[in-house]
């Protein structure tokens, strides 16, 4: 497909892939590079657990790699079929940490060569770039919705969490190695986790947040914005949705105390009870407790430091940032 013209000027159809520790996601969208206006063509998300065991072993397991590459082949074919003229594939925490990341990168290149028909090289981005992409995706429409900055954008992933402060642009950012998969594997092995396991995980989380706060000041933050599957699922739980509904989750505003209660409820549930929740993706059942613990500690800290009175949940995140960056590349 060639570039088209819309009300804002020339638009380009792009493919964006975000490959994280727990999930792989695709966005094909029409983007106006000048205005940043983005119109979804297709969004997909699959739980592939690329980072399963990486915290312990330092390598991507063969079965995890094959699951992820199989989905990559599907995504490459979708980019071709939907006419994406530019594709950017971003890999994050697990691919930074694994000693066999080069094998994964070669597999992605082969998948796109065969199923898309052009070379796409996955980019194993730094934590700082991951943070910048998340910020761009999350904050694009906030001011227009009356949500004021400075924002603290928190992207809570499977292996890492990014904290980014800014209003019109990134002012400070830090990525730390706390995420729902990493904390589950390292600490929360009980079903439900024991008080001792929760305490050990909380100490890890708090130590990492101390490091993040040394680079990203929290005083003066006006709005806390949470991104990614753990936060959106916790928000769905808080709102007692009867099914996962992105439109009801996006830009939902919640009282911090209510968010903390929702986190505690999910952390305390056995996995069988979590699995029965109508908005729970099966691939999040065993890791949402750790995601809830990370998010609770973040919310409590930002309330303490900045006095925020509401928490905003965004369905727009690094995937939207990747799409915008792809459209703006020459």
Short mmCIF file of C-alpha atoms in Angstrom, two decimals:
data_model
loop_
_atom_site.label_atom_id
_atom_site.label_comp_id
_atom_site.label_asym_id
_atom_site.label_seq_id
_atom_site.Cartn_x
_atom_site.Cartn_y
_atom_site.Cartn_z
CA UNK A 1 0.00 0.00 0.00
CA UNK A 2 1.25 3.47 -0.85
CA UNK A 3 1.03 6.43 1.46
CA UNK A 4 -2.37 8.10 1.44
CA UNK A 5 -3.67 11.57 2.12
CA UNK A 6 -6.02 12.44 4.94
CA UNK A 7 -7.35 15.59 6.57
CA UNK A 8 -4.08 16.18 8.43
CA UNK A 9 -1.88 15.62 5.36
CA UNK A 10 0.08 12.61 4.18
CA UNK A 11 -0.54 9.46 6.19
CA UNK A 12 1.41 6.25 6.19
CA UNK A 13 0.27 2.76 7.11
CA UNK A 14 2.72 1.23 9.54
CA UNK A 15 3.17 -1.98 11.43
CA UNK A 16 4.38 -1.85 15.04
CA UNK A 17 5.38 -4.90 17.07
CA UNK A 18 6.16 -4.81 20.77
CA UNK A 19 7.80 -8.01 21.96
CA UNK A 20 8.12 -8.08 25.72
CA UNK A 21 8.80 -10.60 28.44
CA UNK A 22 5.21 -11.85 28.69
CA UNK A 23 3.40 -10.84 25.51
CA UNK A 24 3.85 -9.93 21.87
CA UNK A 25 1.57 -7.31 20.36
CA UNK A 26 0.85 -5.97 16.89
CA UNK A 27 -0.59 -2.63 15.80
CA UNK A 28 -1.22 -1.82 12.16
CA UNK A 29 -2.30 1.80 11.93
CA UNK A 30 -2.60 4.79 9.63
CA UNK A 31 -0.48 7.61 11.05
CA UNK A 32 -0.13 11.27 10.17
CA UNK A 33 3.54 11.91 11.00
CA UNK A 34 2.98 15.66 11.29
CA UNK A 35 0.10 15.69 13.76
CA UNK A 36 0.66 12.31 15.39
CA UNK A 37 -2.95 11.33 14.67
CA UNK A 38 -3.19 7.54 14.70
CA UNK A 39 -6.07 5.42 13.38
CA UNK A 40 -6.09 1.74 14.26
CA UNK A 41 -6.41 -0.80 11.47
CA UNK A 42 -5.75 -3.86 13.63
CA UNK A 43 -4.51 -4.59 17.15
CA UNK A 44 -3.53 -8.03 18.42
CA UNK A 45 -2.00 -9.40 21.60
CA UNK A 46 -0.82 -12.90 22.44
CA UNK A 47 0.83 -14.21 25.60
CA UNK A 48 4.01 -16.02 24.50
CA UNK A 49 6.22 -15.82 27.61
CA UNK A 50 9.45 -15.14 25.74
CA UNK A 51 11.07 -14.28 29.05
CA UNK A 52 9.97 -17.38 30.96
CA UNK A 53 12.91 -18.40 33.14
CA UNK A 54 15.31 -15.76 31.77
CA UNK A 55 15.75 -14.16 35.20
CA UNK A 56 17.02 -17.51 36.53
CA UNK A 57 18.84 -19.02 33.52
CA UNK A 58 19.97 -16.01 31.48
CA UNK A 59 18.72 -17.64 28.26
CA UNK A 60 15.50 -17.74 26.24
CA UNK A 61 14.09 -21.27 26.49
CA UNK A 62 13.65 -23.12 23.15
CA UNK A 63 9.89 -23.56 23.58
CA UNK A 64 9.46 -19.87 24.49
CA UNK A 65 11.45 -18.82 21.45
CA UNK A 66 9.44 -21.05 19.12
CA UNK A 67 6.10 -19.79 20.48
CA UNK A 68 7.23 -16.21 19.91
CA UNK A 69 8.66 -16.83 16.43
CA UNK A 70 5.48 -18.65 15.38
CA UNK A 71 3.47 -15.58 16.32
CA UNK A 72 6.04 -13.34 14.63
CA UNK A 73 5.40 -15.21 11.38
CA UNK A 74 1.67 -14.51 11.76
CA UNK A 75 2.31 -10.84 12.45
CA UNK A 76 4.64 -10.54 9.45
CA UNK A 77 1.94 -12.01 7.20
CA UNK A 78 -0.64 -9.61 8.66
CA UNK A 79 1.61 -6.62 7.94
CA UNK A 80 1.87 -7.73 4.32
CA UNK A 81 -1.84 -8.46 3.93
CA UNK A 82 -2.89 -5.14 5.47
CA UNK A 83 -0.45 -3.13 3.38
CA UNK A 84 1.91 -1.76 6.01
CA UNK A 85 4.66 0.10 4.16
CA UNK A 86 6.93 0.50 7.19
CA UNK A 87 7.36 -1.95 10.06
CA UNK A 88 9.23 -1.51 13.32
CA UNK A 89 9.79 -4.47 15.66
CA UNK A 90 10.90 -3.54 19.17
CA UNK A 91 12.08 -6.13 21.69
CA UNK A 92 12.42 -5.20 25.33
CA UNK A 93 13.46 -6.70 28.66
CA UNK A 94 13.86 -10.44 27.93
CA UNK A 95 15.85 -9.75 24.78
CA UNK A 96 18.17 -7.39 26.64
CA UNK A 97 18.84 -9.94 29.36
CA UNK A 98 19.23 -13.21 27.39
CA UNK A 99 22.62 -14.49 26.25
CA UNK A 100 21.01 -16.12 23.18
CA UNK A 101 19.16 -13.00 22.04
CA UNK A 102 21.06 -13.10 18.71
CA UNK A 103 19.35 -16.38 17.83
CA UNK A 104 15.96 -14.77 18.45
CA UNK A 105 16.88 -11.74 16.35
CA UNK A 106 17.91 -14.01 13.45
CA UNK A 107 14.58 -15.84 13.73
CA UNK A 108 12.61 -12.60 13.52
CA UNK A 109 14.54 -11.49 10.44
CA UNK A 110 13.85 -14.82 8.74
CA UNK A 111 10.14 -14.61 9.61
CA UNK A 112 9.75 -11.19 8.01
CA UNK A 113 11.85 -12.06 4.97
CA UNK A 114 9.57 -15.03 4.27
CA UNK A 115 6.15 -13.70 5.25
CA UNK A 116 6.42 -9.92 4.77
CA UNK A 117 8.80 -9.88 1.83
CA UNK A 118 11.18 -7.25 3.13
CA UNK A 119 13.86 -7.04 5.77
CA UNK A 120 12.78 -6.12 9.27
CA UNK A 121 15.47 -6.22 11.92
CA UNK A 122 14.23 -6.35 15.50
CA UNK A 123 15.61 -3.62 17.69
CA UNK A 124 16.57 -4.57 21.23
CA UNK A 125 16.02 -1.12 22.68
CA UNK A 126 17.53 0.28 25.85
CA UNK A 127 15.39 0.91 28.88
CA UNK A 128 15.63 4.64 28.21
CA UNK A 129 14.32 4.32 24.66
CA UNK A 130 11.60 1.96 25.84
CA UNK A 131 10.57 4.64 28.32
CA UNK A 132 10.54 7.37 25.67
CA UNK A 133 8.38 5.27 23.33
CA UNK A 134 5.95 4.48 26.15
CA UNK A 135 5.70 8.15 27.07
CA UNK A 136 5.01 9.22 23.48
CA UNK A 137 2.30 6.61 23.06
CA UNK A 138 0.63 7.25 26.41
CA UNK A 139 0.56 11.03 26.53
CA UNK A 140 -0.43 11.85 22.95
CA UNK A 141 -4.08 12.55 23.77
CA UNK A 142 -4.00 13.36 27.47
CA UNK A 143 -3.98 17.16 27.28
CA UNK A 144 -6.92 17.13 24.86
CA UNK A 145 -8.86 15.10 27.45
CA UNK A 146 -8.16 17.67 30.14
CA UNK A 147 -5.56 15.53 31.94
CA UNK A 148 -2.84 17.88 33.15
CA UNK A 149 0.90 17.35 33.50
CA UNK A 150 3.54 16.90 34.64
CA UNK A 151 2.80 13.22 34.05
CA UNK A 152 4.49 10.23 35.59
CA UNK A 153 4.00 7.44 33.05
CA UNK A 154 4.60 3.96 34.45
CA UNK A 155 4.84 1.06 31.99
CA UNK A 156 4.62 -2.12 34.06
CA UNK A 157 5.89 -5.02 31.98
CA UNK A 158 6.80 -8.63 32.49
CA UNK A 159 10.50 -8.17 33.14
CA UNK A 160 10.95 -4.45 33.70
CA UNK A 161 9.05 -1.33 34.64
CA UNK A 162 9.71 2.09 33.13
CA UNK A 163 9.03 5.34 35.00
CA UNK A 164 8.97 8.45 32.82
CA UNK A 165 8.28 12.03 33.85
CA UNK A 166 7.38 14.88 31.51
CA UNK A 167 4.64 17.01 30.01
CA UNK A 168 5.35 17.76 26.35
CA UNK A 169 8.48 15.63 26.26
CA UNK A 170 10.50 13.25 28.43
CA UNK A 171 12.21 15.13 31.27
CA UNK A 172 13.50 12.12 33.22
CA UNK A 173 13.26 8.35 32.82
CA UNK A 174 14.50 5.17 34.40
CA UNK A 175 13.93 1.48 33.68
CA UNK A 176 14.20 -0.97 36.58
CA UNK A 177 14.11 -4.77 36.58
CA UNK A 178 10.82 -5.34 38.34
CA UNK A 179 7.91 -6.83 36.41
CA UNK A 180 5.08 -9.30 36.84
CA UNK A 181 6.90 -12.32 35.39
CA UNK A 182 10.24 -11.57 37.06
CA UNK A 183 8.68 -11.00 40.51
CA UNK A 184 6.47 -14.10 40.20
CA UNK A 185 9.41 -16.34 39.30
CA UNK A 186 11.71 -14.79 41.89
CA UNK A 187 9.34 -14.56 44.85
CA UNK A 188 5.59 -15.19 44.48
CA UNK A 189 5.64 -18.96 43.93
CA UNK A 190 2.87 -19.78 46.43
CA UNK A 191 -0.78 -20.12 45.44
CA UNK A 192 -1.71 -17.69 46.85
CA UNK A 193 1.66 -16.23 47.82
CA UNK A 194 2.60 -16.27 51.49
CA UNK A 195 3.18 -13.18 53.60
CA UNK A 196 6.90 -13.98 53.59
CA UNK A 197 6.98 -14.17 49.78
CA UNK A 198 5.04 -10.91 49.47
CA UNK A 199 7.39 -9.22 51.93
CA UNK A 200 10.48 -10.34 50.03
CA UNK A 201 8.99 -9.17 46.72
CA UNK A 202 7.96 -5.84 48.22
CA UNK A 203 11.52 -5.24 49.47
CA UNK A 204 12.86 -5.94 45.95
CA UNK A 205 10.27 -3.63 44.42
CA UNK A 206 10.90 -0.82 46.89
CA UNK A 207 14.66 -1.03 46.37
CA UNK A 208 14.17 -0.76 42.61
CA UNK A 209 11.80 2.17 43.03
CA UNK A 210 14.39 3.90 45.21
CA UNK A 211 16.80 3.63 42.26
CA UNK A 212 14.16 4.91 39.85
CA UNK A 213 13.27 7.83 42.10
CA UNK A 214 16.91 8.90 42.27
CA UNK A 215 16.64 9.62 38.52
CA UNK A 216 12.94 10.50 38.21
CA UNK A 217 11.76 12.99 40.88
CA UNK A 218 8.19 12.38 42.00
CA UNK A 219 7.49 15.66 43.81
CA UNK A 220 5.24 17.91 41.75
CA UNK A 221 3.79 15.15 39.56
CA UNK A 222 0.20 16.11 38.71
CA UNK A 223 -1.02 12.86 37.13
CA UNK A 224 0.03 9.23 37.49
CA UNK A 225 -0.60 7.27 34.29
CA UNK A 226 -0.39 3.47 34.31
CA UNK A 227 0.15 1.37 31.19
CA UNK A 228 0.26 -2.25 30.04
CA UNK A 229 -1.64 -5.43 30.79
CA UNK A 230 -1.19 -5.64 34.54
CA UNK A 231 -2.50 -2.11 35.09
CA UNK A 232 -5.37 -2.42 32.61
CA UNK A 233 -6.42 -5.74 34.16
CA UNK A 234 -6.31 -4.28 37.68
CA UNK A 235 -8.48 -1.41 36.42
CA UNK A 236 -10.95 -3.87 34.91
CA UNK A 237 -11.09 -5.60 38.30
CA UNK A 238 -11.61 -2.33 40.14
CA UNK A 239 -14.53 -1.52 37.85
CA UNK A 240 -15.93 -5.07 38.06
CA UNK A 241 -16.29 -5.31 34.29
CA UNK A 242 -18.22 -8.27 32.92
CA UNK A 243 -15.70 -8.60 30.08
CA UNK A 244 -12.42 -6.92 29.14
CA UNK A 245 -13.47 -3.66 27.45
CA UNK A 246 -10.63 -1.38 26.26
CA UNK A 247 -13.00 1.54 25.70
CA UNK A 248 -14.11 1.50 29.35
CA UNK A 249 -10.54 1.08 30.58
CA UNK A 250 -8.82 3.73 28.44
CA UNK A 251 -8.43 6.99 30.38
CA UNK A 252 -10.34 5.57 33.35
CA UNK A 253 -9.71 7.71 36.43
CA UNK A 254 -9.56 5.95 39.77
CA UNK A 255 -9.02 6.99 43.37
CA UNK A 256 -5.63 5.74 44.58
CA UNK A 257 -7.23 4.05 47.62
CA UNK A 258 -9.58 2.09 45.35
CA UNK A 259 -6.67 1.05 43.15
CA UNK A 260 -4.74 -0.22 46.19
CA UNK A 261 -7.76 -2.29 47.30
CA UNK A 262 -8.06 -3.82 43.81
CA UNK A 263 -4.36 -4.70 43.87
CA UNK A 264 -4.63 -6.35 47.28
CA UNK A 265 -7.64 -8.40 46.19
CA UNK A 266 -5.87 -9.81 43.14
CA UNK A 267 -2.68 -10.51 45.07
CA UNK A 268 -4.60 -12.49 47.73
CA UNK A 269 -6.62 -14.62 45.28
CA UNK A 270 -5.62 -18.19 44.45
CA UNK A 271 -5.02 -18.72 40.74
CA UNK A 272 -8.22 -20.72 40.23
CA UNK A 273 -10.28 -17.76 41.45
CA UNK A 274 -8.35 -15.32 39.25
CA UNK A 275 -8.97 -17.57 36.25
CA UNK A 276 -12.75 -17.24 36.74
CA UNK A 277 -12.70 -13.44 36.47
CA UNK A 278 -14.43 -12.49 33.19
CA UNK A 279 -11.84 -9.88 32.18
CA UNK A 280 -8.75 -11.98 33.01
CA UNK A 281 -6.60 -13.13 30.08
CA UNK A 282 -5.55 -16.74 30.70
CA UNK A 283 -1.91 -15.80 30.22
CA UNK A 284 -2.07 -13.30 33.10
CA UNK A 285 -3.62 -15.57 35.71
CA UNK A 286 -0.37 -16.64 37.35
CA UNK A 287 1.47 -13.29 37.13
CA UNK A 288 -1.22 -10.69 37.88
CA UNK A 289 -0.58 -10.95 41.62
CA UNK A 290 2.98 -9.76 41.15
CA UNK A 291 1.83 -7.05 38.75
CA UNK A 292 -0.67 -5.91 41.37
CA UNK A 293 2.03 -5.77 44.05
CA UNK A 294 4.35 -3.68 41.85
CA UNK A 295 1.51 -1.32 40.94
CA UNK A 296 0.38 -0.95 44.56
CA UNK A 297 3.88 0.05 45.66
CA UNK A 298 4.12 2.57 42.80
CA UNK A 299 0.73 4.11 43.56
CA UNK A 300 1.43 4.39 47.28
CA UNK A 301 4.82 6.00 46.67
CA UNK A 302 3.50 8.59 44.21
CA UNK A 303 0.63 9.48 46.54
CA UNK A 304 3.15 9.92 49.36
CA UNK A 305 5.59 12.04 47.34
CA UNK A 306 3.24 14.06 45.13
CA UNK A 307 -0.20 13.87 46.72
CA UNK A 308 -1.94 12.76 43.51
CA UNK A 309 -5.67 12.25 44.00
CA UNK A 310 -6.41 10.07 40.98
CA UNK A 311 -4.76 7.43 38.85
CA UNK A 312 -5.28 7.37 35.07
CA UNK A 313 -5.14 4.09 33.13
CA UNK A 314 -4.15 4.23 29.46
CA UNK A 315 -4.64 1.62 26.77
CA UNK A 316 -2.21 3.63 24.62
CA UNK A 317 1.39 2.76 25.37
CA UNK A 318 4.70 1.75 23.83
CA UNK A 319 2.92 0.11 20.87
CA UNK A 320 1.43 3.47 19.86
CA UNK A 321 4.84 5.09 20.39
CA UNK A 322 6.48 2.51 18.11
CA UNK A 323 3.87 3.20 15.41
CA UNK A 324 4.44 6.96 15.63
CA UNK A 325 8.22 6.50 15.42
CA UNK A 326 7.88 4.21 12.40
CA UNK A 327 5.75 6.78 10.57
CA UNK A 328 8.27 9.56 11.22
CA UNK A 329 11.27 7.63 9.94
CA UNK A 330 12.52 8.60 6.51
#
